mmCIF file of N, CA and C in Angstrom:
data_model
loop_
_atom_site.group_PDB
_atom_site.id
_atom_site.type_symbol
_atom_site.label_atom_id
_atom_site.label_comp_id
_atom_site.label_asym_id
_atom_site.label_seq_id
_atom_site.Cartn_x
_atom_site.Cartn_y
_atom_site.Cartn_z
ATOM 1 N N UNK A 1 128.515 193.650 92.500
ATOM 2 C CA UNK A 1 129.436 194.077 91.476
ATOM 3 C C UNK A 1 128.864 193.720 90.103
ATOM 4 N N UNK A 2 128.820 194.589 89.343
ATOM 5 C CA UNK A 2 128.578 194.377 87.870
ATOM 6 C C UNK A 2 129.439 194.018 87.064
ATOM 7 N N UNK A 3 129.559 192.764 86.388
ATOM 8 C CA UNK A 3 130.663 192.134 85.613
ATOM 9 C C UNK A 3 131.021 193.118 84.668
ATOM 10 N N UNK A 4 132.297 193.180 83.776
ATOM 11 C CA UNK A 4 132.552 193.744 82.399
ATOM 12 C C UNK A 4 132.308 192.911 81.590
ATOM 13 N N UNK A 5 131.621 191.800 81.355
ATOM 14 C CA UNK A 5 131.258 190.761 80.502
ATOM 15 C C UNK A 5 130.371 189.465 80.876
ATOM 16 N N UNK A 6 129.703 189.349 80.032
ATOM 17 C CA UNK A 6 128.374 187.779 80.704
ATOM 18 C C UNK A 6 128.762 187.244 79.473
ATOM 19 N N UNK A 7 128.845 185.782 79.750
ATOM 20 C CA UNK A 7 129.425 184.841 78.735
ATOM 21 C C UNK A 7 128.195 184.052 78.742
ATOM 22 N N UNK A 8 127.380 183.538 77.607
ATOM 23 C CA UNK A 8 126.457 182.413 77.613
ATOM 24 C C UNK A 8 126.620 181.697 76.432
ATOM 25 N N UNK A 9 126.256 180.465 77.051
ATOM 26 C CA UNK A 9 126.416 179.127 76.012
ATOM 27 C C UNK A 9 124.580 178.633 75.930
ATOM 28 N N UNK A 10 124.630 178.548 74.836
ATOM 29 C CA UNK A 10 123.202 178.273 74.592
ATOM 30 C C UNK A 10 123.279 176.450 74.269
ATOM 31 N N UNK A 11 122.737 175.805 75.240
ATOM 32 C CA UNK A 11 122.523 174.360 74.903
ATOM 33 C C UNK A 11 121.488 174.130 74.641
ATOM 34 N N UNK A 12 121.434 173.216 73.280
ATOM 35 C CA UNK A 12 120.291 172.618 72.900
ATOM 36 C C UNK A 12 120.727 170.927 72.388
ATOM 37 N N UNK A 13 120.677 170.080 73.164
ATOM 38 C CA UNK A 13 120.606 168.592 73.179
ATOM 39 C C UNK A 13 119.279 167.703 73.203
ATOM 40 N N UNK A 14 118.254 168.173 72.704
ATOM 41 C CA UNK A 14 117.263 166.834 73.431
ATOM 42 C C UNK A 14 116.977 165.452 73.361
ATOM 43 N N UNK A 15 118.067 165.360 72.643
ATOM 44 C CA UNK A 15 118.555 163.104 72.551
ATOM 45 C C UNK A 15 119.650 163.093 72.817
ATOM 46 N N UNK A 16 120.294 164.290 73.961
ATOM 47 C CA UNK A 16 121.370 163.609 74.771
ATOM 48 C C UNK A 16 122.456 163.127 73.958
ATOM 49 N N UNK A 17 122.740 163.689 73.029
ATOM 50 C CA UNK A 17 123.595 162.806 72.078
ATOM 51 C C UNK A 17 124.961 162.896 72.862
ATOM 52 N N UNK A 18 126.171 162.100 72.589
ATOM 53 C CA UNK A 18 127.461 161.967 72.804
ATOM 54 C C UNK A 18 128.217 163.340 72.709
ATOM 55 N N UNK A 19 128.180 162.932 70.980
ATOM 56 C CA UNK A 19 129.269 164.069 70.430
ATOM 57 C C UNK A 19 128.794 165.553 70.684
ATOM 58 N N UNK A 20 127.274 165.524 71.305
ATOM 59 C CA UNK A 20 127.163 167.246 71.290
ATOM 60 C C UNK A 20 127.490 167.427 72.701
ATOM 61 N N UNK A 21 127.183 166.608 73.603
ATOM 62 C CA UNK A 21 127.883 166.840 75.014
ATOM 63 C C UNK A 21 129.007 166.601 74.987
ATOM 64 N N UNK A 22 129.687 166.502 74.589
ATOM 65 C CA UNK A 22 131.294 166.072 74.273
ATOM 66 C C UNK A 22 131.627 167.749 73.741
ATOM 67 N N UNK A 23 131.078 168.378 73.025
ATOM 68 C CA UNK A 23 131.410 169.568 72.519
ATOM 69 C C UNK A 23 130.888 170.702 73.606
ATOM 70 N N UNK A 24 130.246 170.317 74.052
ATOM 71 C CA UNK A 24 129.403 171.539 75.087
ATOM 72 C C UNK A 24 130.330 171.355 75.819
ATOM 73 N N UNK A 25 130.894 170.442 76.862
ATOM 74 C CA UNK A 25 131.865 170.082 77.686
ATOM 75 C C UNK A 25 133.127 170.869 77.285
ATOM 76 N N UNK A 26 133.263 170.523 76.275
ATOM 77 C CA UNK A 26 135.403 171.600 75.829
ATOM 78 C C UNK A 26 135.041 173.024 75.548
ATOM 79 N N UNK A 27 133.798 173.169 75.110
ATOM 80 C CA UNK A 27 133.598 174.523 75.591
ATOM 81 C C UNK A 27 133.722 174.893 76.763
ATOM 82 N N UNK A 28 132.562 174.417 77.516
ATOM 83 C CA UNK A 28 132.784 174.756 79.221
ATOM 84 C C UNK A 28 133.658 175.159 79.708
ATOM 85 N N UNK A 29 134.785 173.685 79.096
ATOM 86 C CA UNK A 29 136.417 173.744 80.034
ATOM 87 C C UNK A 29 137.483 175.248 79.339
ATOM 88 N N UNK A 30 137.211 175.301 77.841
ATOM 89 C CA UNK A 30 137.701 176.194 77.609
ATOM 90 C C UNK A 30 137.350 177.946 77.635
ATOM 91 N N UNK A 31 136.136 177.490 77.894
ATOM 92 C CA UNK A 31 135.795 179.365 78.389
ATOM 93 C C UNK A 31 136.586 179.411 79.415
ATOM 94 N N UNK A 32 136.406 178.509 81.036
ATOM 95 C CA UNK A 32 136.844 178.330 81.765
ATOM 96 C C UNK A 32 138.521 178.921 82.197
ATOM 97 N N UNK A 33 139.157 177.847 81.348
ATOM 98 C CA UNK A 33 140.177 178.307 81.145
ATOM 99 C C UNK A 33 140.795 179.222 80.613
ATOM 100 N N UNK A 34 139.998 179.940 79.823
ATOM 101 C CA UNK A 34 140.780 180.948 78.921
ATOM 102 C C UNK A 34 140.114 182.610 78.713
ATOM 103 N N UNK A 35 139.414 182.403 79.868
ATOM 104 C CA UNK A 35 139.134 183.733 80.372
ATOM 105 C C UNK A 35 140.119 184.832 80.742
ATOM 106 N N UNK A 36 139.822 186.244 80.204
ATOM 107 C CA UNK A 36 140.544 187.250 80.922
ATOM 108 C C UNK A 36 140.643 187.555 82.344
ATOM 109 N N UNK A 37 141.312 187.189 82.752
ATOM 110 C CA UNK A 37 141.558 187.301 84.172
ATOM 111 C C UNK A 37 141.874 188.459 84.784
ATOM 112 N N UNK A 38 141.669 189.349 83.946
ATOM 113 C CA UNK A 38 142.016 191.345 84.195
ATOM 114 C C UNK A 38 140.445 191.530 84.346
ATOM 115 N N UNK A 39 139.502 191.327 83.867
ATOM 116 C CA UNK A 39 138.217 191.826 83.706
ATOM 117 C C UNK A 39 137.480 190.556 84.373
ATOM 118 N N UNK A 40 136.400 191.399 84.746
ATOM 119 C CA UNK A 40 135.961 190.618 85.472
ATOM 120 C C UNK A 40 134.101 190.246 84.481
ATOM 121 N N UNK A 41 134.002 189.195 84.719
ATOM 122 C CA UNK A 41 133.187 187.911 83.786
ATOM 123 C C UNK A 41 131.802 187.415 84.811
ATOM 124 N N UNK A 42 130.720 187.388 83.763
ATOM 125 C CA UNK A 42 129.950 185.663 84.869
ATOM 126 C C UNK A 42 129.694 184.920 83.665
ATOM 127 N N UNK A 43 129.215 183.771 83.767
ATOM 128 C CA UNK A 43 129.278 182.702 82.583
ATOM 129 C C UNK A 43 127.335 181.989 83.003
ATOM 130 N N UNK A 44 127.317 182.311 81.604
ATOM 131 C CA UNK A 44 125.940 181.379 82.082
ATOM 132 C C UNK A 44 125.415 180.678 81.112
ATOM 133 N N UNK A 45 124.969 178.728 81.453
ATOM 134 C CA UNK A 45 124.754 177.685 80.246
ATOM 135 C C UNK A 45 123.084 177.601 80.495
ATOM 136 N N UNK A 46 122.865 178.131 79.490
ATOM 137 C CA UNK A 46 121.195 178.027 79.163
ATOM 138 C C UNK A 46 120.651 176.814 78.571
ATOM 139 N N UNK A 47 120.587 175.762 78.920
ATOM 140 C CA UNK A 47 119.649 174.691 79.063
ATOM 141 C C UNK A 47 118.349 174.693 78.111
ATOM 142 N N UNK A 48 118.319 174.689 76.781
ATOM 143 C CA UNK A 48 117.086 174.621 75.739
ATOM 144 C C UNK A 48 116.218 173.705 76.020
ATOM 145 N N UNK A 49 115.613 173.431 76.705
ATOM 146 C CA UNK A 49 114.588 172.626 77.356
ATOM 147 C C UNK A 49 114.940 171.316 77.493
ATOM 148 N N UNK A 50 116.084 170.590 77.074
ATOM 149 C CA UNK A 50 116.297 168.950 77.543
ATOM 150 C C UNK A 50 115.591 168.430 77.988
ATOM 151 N N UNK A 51 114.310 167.489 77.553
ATOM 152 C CA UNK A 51 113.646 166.803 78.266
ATOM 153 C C UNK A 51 113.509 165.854 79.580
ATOM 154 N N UNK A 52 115.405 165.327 79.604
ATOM 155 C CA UNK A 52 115.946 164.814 80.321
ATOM 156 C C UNK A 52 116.193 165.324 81.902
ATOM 157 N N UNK A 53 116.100 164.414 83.080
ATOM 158 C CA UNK A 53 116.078 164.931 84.112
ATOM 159 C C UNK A 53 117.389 164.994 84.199
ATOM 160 N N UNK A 54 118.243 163.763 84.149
ATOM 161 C CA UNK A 54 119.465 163.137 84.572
ATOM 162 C C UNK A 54 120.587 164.622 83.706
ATOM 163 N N UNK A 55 120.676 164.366 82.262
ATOM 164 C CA UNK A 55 121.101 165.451 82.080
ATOM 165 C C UNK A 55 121.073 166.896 82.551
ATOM 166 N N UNK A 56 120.396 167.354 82.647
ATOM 167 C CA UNK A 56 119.516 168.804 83.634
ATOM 168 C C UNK A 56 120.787 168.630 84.597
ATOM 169 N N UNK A 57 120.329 167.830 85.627
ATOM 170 C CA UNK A 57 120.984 167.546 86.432
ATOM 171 C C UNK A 57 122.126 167.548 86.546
ATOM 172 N N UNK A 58 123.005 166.998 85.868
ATOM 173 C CA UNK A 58 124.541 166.754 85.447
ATOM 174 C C UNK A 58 125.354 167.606 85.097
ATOM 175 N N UNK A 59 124.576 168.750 83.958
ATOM 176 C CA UNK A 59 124.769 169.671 83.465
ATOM 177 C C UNK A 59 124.997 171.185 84.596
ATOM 178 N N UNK A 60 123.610 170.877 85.194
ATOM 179 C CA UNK A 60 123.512 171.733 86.456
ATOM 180 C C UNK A 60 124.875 171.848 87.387
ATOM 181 N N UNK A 61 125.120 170.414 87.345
ATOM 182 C CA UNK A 61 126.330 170.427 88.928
ATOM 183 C C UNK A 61 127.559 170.656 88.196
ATOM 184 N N UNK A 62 127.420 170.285 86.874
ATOM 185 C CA UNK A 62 128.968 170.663 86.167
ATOM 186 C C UNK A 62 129.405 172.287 86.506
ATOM 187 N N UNK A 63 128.127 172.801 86.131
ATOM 188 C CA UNK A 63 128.461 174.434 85.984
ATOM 189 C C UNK A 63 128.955 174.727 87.306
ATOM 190 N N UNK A 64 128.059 174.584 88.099
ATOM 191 C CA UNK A 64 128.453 174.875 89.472
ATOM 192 C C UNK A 64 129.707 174.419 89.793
ATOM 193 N N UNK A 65 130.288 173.460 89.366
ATOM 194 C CA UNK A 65 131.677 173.006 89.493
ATOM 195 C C UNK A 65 132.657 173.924 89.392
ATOM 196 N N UNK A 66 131.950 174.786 88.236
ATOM 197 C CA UNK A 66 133.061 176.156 87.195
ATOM 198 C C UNK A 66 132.405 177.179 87.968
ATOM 199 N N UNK A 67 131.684 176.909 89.088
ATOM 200 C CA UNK A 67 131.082 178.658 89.172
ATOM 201 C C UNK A 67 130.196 179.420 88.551
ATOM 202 N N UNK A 68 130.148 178.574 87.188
ATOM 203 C CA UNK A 68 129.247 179.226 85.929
ATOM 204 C C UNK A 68 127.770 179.122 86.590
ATOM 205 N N UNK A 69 126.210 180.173 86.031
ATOM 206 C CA UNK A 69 125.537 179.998 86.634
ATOM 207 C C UNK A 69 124.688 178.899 84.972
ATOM 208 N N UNK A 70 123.415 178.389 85.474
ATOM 209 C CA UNK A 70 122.899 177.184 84.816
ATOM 210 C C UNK A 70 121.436 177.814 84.874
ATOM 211 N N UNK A 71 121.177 177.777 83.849
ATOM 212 C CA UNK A 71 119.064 177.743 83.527
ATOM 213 C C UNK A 71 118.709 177.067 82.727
ATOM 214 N N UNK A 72 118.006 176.368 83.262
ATOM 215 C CA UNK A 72 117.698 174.981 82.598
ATOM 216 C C UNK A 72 115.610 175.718 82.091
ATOM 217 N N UNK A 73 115.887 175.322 80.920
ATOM 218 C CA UNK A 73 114.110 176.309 80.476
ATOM 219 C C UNK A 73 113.139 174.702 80.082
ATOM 220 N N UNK A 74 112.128 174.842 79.880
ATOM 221 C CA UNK A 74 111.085 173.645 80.046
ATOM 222 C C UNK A 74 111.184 173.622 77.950
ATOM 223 N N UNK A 75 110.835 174.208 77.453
ATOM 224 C CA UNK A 75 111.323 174.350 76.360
ATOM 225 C C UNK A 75 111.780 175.112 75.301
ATOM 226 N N UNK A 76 112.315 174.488 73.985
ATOM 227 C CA UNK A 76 113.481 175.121 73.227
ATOM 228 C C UNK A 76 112.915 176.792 72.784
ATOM 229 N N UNK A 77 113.770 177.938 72.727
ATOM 230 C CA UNK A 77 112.778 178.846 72.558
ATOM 231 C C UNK A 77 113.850 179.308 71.355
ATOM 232 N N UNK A 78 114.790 178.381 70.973
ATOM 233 C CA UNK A 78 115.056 179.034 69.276
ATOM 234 C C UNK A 78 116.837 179.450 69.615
ATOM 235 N N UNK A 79 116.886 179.488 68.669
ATOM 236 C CA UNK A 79 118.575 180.980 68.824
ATOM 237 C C UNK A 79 118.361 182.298 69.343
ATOM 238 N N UNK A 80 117.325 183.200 68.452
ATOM 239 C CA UNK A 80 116.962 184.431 68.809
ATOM 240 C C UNK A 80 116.410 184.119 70.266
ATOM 241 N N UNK A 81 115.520 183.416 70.356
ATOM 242 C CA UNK A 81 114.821 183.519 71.683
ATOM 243 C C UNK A 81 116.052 183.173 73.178
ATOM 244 N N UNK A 82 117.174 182.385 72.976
ATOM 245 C CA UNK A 82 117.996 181.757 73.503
ATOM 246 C C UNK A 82 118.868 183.650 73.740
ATOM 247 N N UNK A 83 119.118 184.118 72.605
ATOM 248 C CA UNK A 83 119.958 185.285 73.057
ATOM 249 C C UNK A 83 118.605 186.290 73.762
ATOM 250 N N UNK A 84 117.677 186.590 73.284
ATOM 251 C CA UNK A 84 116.685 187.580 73.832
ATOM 252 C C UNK A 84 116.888 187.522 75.650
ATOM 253 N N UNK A 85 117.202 185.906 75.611
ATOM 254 C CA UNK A 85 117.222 185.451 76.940
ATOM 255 C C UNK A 85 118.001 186.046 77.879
ATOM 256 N N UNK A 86 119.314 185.888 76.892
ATOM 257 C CA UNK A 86 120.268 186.377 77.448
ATOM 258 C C UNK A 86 120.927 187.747 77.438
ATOM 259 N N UNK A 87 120.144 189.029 76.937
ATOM 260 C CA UNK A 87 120.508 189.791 76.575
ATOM 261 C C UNK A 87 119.301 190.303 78.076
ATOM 262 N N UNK A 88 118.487 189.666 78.141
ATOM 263 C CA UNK A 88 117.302 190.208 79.292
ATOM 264 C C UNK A 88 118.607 189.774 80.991
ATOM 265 N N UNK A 89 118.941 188.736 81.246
ATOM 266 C CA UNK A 89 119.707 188.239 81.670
ATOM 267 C C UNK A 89 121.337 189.144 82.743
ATOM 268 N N UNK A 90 122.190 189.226 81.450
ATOM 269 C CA UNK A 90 123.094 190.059 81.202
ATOM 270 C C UNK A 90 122.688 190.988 82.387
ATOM 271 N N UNK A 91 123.927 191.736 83.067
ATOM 272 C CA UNK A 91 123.726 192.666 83.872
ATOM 273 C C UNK A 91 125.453 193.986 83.244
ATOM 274 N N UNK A 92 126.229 193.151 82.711
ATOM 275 C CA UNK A 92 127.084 193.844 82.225
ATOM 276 C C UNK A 92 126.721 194.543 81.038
ATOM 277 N N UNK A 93 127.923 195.197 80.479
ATOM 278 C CA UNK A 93 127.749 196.383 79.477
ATOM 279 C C UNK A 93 128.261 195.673 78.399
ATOM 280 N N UNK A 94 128.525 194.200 78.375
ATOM 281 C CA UNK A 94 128.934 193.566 77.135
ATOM 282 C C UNK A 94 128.410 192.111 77.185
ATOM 283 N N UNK A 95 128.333 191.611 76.293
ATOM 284 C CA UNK A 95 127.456 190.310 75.778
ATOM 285 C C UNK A 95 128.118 189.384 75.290
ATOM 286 N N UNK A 96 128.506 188.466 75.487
ATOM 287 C CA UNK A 96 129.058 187.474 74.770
ATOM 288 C C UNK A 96 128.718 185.816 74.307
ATOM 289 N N UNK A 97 128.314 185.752 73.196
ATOM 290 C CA UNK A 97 127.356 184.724 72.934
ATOM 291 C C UNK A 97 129.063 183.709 72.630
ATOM 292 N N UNK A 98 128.845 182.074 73.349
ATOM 293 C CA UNK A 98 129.762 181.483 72.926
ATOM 294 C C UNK A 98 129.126 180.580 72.075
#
């Protein structure tokens, strides 16, 4: 089935900070939650190269928690390069950068 919409969150953390995983997180929960539930969606958190394993990791099983899918990239390839990503990605007829 081809979604009516691909949702991606572009993460870029590489010192793990608090407050930006703290913000990536209420995103998560609130795409999550506040999706159209008439149309049908996939969600995907693109991983800007985090040097970190543990994070990768964490990040990884969160999504999967939501169903959302996770690509974790070796490194940062920018904003543009982050949507190019996701516009290659995308299988629906609409795009949605969160």
């Amino acid at each position: 089935m081809i979604p009516d919409v691909t949702y991606f969150i572009l993460d870029y953390n590489p010192r793990c900070q608090d407050q930006a995983s703290g913000y990536l997180d209420a995103c998560i929960r609130s795409l999550y939650a506040n999706r159209n539930s008439s149309i049908t969606s996939e969600v995907y958190v693109i991983d800007q190269g985090n040097g970190f394993t543990d994070y990768k990791n964490a990040l990884a099983n969160k999504c999967a928690g939501y169903g959302f899918h996770f690509v974790g990239l070796d490194h940062n390839k920018g904003i543009s390069g982050g949507i190019n990503l996701a516009a290659r990605l995308s299988r629906s007829p609409h795009l949605c950068l969160v």
